[in-house]
Coordinates of N, CA and C in Angstrom, one line a residue:
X1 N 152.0 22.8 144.3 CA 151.3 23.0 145.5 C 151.3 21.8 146.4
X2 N 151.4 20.9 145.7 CA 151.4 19.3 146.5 C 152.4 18.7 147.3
X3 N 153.4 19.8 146.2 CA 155.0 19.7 147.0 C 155.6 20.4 148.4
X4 N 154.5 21.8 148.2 CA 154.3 22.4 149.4 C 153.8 21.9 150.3
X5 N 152.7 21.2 150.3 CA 151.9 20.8 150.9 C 152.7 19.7 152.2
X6 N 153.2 18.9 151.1 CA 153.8 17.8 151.7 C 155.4 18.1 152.6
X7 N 156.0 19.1 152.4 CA 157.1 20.0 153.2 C 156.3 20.3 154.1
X8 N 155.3 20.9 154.1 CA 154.6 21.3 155.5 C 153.9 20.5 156.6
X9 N 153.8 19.3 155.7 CA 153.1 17.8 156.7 C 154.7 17.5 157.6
X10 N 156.1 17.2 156.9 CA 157.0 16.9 157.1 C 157.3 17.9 158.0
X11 N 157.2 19.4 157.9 CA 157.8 19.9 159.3 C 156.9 20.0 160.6
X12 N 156.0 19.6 160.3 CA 155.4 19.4 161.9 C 155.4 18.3 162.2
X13 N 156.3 17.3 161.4 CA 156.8 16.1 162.4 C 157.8 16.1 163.1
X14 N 158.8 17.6 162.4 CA 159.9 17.9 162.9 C 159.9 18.8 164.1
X15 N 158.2 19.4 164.7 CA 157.9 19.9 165.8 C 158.6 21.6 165.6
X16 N 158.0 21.8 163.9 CA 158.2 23.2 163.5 C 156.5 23.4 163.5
X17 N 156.6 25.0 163.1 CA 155.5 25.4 163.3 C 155.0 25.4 161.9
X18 N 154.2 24.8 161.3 CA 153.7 24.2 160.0 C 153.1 25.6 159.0
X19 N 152.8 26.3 159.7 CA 152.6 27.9 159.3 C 153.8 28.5 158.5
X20 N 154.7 28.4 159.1 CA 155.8 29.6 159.2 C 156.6 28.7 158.1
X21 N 156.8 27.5 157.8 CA 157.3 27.0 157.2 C 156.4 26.7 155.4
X22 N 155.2 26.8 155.8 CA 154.2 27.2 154.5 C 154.4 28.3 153.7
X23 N 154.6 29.4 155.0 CA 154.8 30.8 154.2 C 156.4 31.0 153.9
X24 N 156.9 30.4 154.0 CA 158.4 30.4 153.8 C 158.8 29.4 152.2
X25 N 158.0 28.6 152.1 CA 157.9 27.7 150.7 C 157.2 28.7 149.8
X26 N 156.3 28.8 150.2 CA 155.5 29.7 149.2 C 156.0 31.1 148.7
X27 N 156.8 31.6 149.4 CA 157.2 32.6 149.4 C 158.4 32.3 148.1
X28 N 159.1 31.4 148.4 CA 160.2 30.7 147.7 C 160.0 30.5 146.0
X29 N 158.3 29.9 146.3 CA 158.1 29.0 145.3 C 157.6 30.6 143.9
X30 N 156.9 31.5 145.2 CA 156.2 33.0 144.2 C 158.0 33.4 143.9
X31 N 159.0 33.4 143.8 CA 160.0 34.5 144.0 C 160.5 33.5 142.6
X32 N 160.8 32.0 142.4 CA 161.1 31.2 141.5 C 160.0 31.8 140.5
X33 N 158.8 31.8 140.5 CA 158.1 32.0 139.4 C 158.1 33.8 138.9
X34 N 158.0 34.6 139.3 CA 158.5 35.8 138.9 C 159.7 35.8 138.2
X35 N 160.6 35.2 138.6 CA 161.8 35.3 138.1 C 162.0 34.4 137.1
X36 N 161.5 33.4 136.7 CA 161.0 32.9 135.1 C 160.3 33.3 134.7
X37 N 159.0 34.4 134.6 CA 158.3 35.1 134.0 C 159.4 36.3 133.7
X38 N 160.1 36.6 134.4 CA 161.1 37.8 134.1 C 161.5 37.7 133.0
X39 N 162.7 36.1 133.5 CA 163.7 36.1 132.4 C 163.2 35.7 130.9
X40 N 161.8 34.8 130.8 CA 161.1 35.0 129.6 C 160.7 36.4 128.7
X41 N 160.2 37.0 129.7 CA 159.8 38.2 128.8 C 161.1 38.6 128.0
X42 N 161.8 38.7 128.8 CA 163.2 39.6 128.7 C 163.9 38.9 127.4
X43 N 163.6 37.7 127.6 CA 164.2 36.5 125.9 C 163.7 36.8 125.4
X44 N 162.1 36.8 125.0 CA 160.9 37.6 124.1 C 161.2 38.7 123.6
X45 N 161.3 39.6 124.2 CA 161.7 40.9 124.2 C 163.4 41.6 123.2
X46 N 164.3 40.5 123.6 CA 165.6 40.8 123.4 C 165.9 40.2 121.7
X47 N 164.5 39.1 121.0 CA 164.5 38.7 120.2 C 163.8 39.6 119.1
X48 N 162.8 40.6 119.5 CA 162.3 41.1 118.4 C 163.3 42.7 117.8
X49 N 162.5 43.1 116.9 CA 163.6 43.3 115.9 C 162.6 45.0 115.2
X50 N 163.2 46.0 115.6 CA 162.8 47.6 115.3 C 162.7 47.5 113.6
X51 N 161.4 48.0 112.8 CA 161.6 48.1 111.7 C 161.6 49.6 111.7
X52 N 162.6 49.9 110.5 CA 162.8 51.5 110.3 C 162.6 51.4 108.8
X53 N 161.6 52.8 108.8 CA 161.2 53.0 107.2 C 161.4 53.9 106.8
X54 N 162.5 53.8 105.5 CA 163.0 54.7 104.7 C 162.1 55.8 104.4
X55 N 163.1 57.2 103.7 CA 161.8 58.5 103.6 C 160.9 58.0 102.5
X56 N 161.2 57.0 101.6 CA 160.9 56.9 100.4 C 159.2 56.2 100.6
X57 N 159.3 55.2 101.7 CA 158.2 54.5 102.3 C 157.3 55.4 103.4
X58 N 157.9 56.1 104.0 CA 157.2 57.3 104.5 C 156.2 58.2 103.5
X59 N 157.1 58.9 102.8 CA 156.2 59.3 101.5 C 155.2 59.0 101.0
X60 N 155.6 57.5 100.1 CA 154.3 56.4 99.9 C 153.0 56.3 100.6
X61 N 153.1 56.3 101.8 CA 152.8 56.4 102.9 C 151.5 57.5 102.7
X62 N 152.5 58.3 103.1 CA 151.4 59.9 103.1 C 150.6 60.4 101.4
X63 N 151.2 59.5 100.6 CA 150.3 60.0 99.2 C 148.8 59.0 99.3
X64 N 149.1 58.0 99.9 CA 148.0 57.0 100.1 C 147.0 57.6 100.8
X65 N 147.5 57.9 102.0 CA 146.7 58.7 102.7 C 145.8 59.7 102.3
X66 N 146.6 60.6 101.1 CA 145.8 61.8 100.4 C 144.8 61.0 99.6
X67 N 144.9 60.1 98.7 CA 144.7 59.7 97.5 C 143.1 59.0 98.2
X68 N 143.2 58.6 99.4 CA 142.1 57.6 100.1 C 141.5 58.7 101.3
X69 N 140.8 59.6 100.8 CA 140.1 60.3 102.2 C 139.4 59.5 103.0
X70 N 139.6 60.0 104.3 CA 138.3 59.4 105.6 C 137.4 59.5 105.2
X71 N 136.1 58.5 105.5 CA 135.1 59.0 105.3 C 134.9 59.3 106.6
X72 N 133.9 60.3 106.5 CA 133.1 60.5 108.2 C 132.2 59.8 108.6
X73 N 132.5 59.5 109.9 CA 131.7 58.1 110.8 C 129.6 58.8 110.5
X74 N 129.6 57.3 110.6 CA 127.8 57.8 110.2 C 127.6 57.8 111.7
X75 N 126.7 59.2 111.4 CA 125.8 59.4 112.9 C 124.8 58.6 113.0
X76 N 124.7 58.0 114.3 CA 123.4 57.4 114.7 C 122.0 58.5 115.2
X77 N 121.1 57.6 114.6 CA 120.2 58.8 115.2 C 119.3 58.0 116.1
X78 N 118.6 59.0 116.8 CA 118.0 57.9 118.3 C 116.6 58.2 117.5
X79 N 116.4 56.8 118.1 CA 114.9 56.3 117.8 C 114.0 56.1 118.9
X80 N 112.9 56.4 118.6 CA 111.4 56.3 119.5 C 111.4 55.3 119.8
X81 N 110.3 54.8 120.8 CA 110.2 53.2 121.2 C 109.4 52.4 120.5
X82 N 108.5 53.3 119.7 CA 108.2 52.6 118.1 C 109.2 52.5 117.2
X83 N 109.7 53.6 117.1 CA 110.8 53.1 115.9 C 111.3 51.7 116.1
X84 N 112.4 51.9 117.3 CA 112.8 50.4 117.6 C 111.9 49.0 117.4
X85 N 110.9 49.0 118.3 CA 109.8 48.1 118.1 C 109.8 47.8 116.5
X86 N 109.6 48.9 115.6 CA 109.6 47.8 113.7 C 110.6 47.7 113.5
X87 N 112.0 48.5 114.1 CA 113.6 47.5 113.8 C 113.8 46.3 114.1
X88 N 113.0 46.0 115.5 CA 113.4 44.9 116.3 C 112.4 43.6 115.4
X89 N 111.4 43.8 115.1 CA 110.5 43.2 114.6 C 111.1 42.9 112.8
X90 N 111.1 44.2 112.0 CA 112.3 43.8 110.6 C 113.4 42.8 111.0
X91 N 113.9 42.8 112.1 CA 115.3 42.1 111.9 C 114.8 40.3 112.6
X92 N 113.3 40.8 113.3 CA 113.0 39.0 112.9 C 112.5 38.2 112.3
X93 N 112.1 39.2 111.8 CA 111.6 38.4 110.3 C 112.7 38.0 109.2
X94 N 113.3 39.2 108.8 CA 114.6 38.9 108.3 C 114.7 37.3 108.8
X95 N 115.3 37.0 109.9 CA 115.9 36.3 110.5 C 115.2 34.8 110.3
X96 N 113.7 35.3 110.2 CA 112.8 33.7 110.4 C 112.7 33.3 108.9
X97 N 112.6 34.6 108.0 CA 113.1 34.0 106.6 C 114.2 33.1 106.1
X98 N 115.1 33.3 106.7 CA 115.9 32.4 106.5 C 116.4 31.9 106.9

């Protein structure tokens, strides 16, 4: 930005319009940085590497799955504004205990 800055002091000594030649750097400078974020991703990208899993690992796979049931998510249940009030209060004590 400093470098910009200072192209733009320099062309209004040259009796340009200091605007037009700001938005013309900057413009320059956004189109250079896009275009190294591009070609990075694209290096990133061109380096990683598809893993494929045999049927044998698939299988494995799905017996684990049987062998290990979900459990079902615990329901919350809503509480009164007393209730909360001796949660809130259990958990500072808890807390001041130790």
């Amino acid at each position: 930005m400093d470098e910009l800055k200072d192209s733009v002091q320099s062309a209004s000594f040259e009796q340009k319009d200091p605007l037009v030649i700001y938005k013309m750097e900057a413009y320059k400078l956004f189109e250079n940085l896009i275009h190294t974020i591009n070609r990075e991703v694209v290096s990133y990208l061109m380096r990683g590497q598809l893993m494929v899993e045999t049927g044998e690992q698939i299988r494995e796979a799905k017996e684990q799955k049987q062998t290990f049931p979900i459990s079902r998510p615990i329901k919350k249940r809503k509480l009164g504004k007393s209730q909360l009030k001796m949660q809130e209060q259990e958990q500072k004590d808890q807390w001041s205990n130790k």
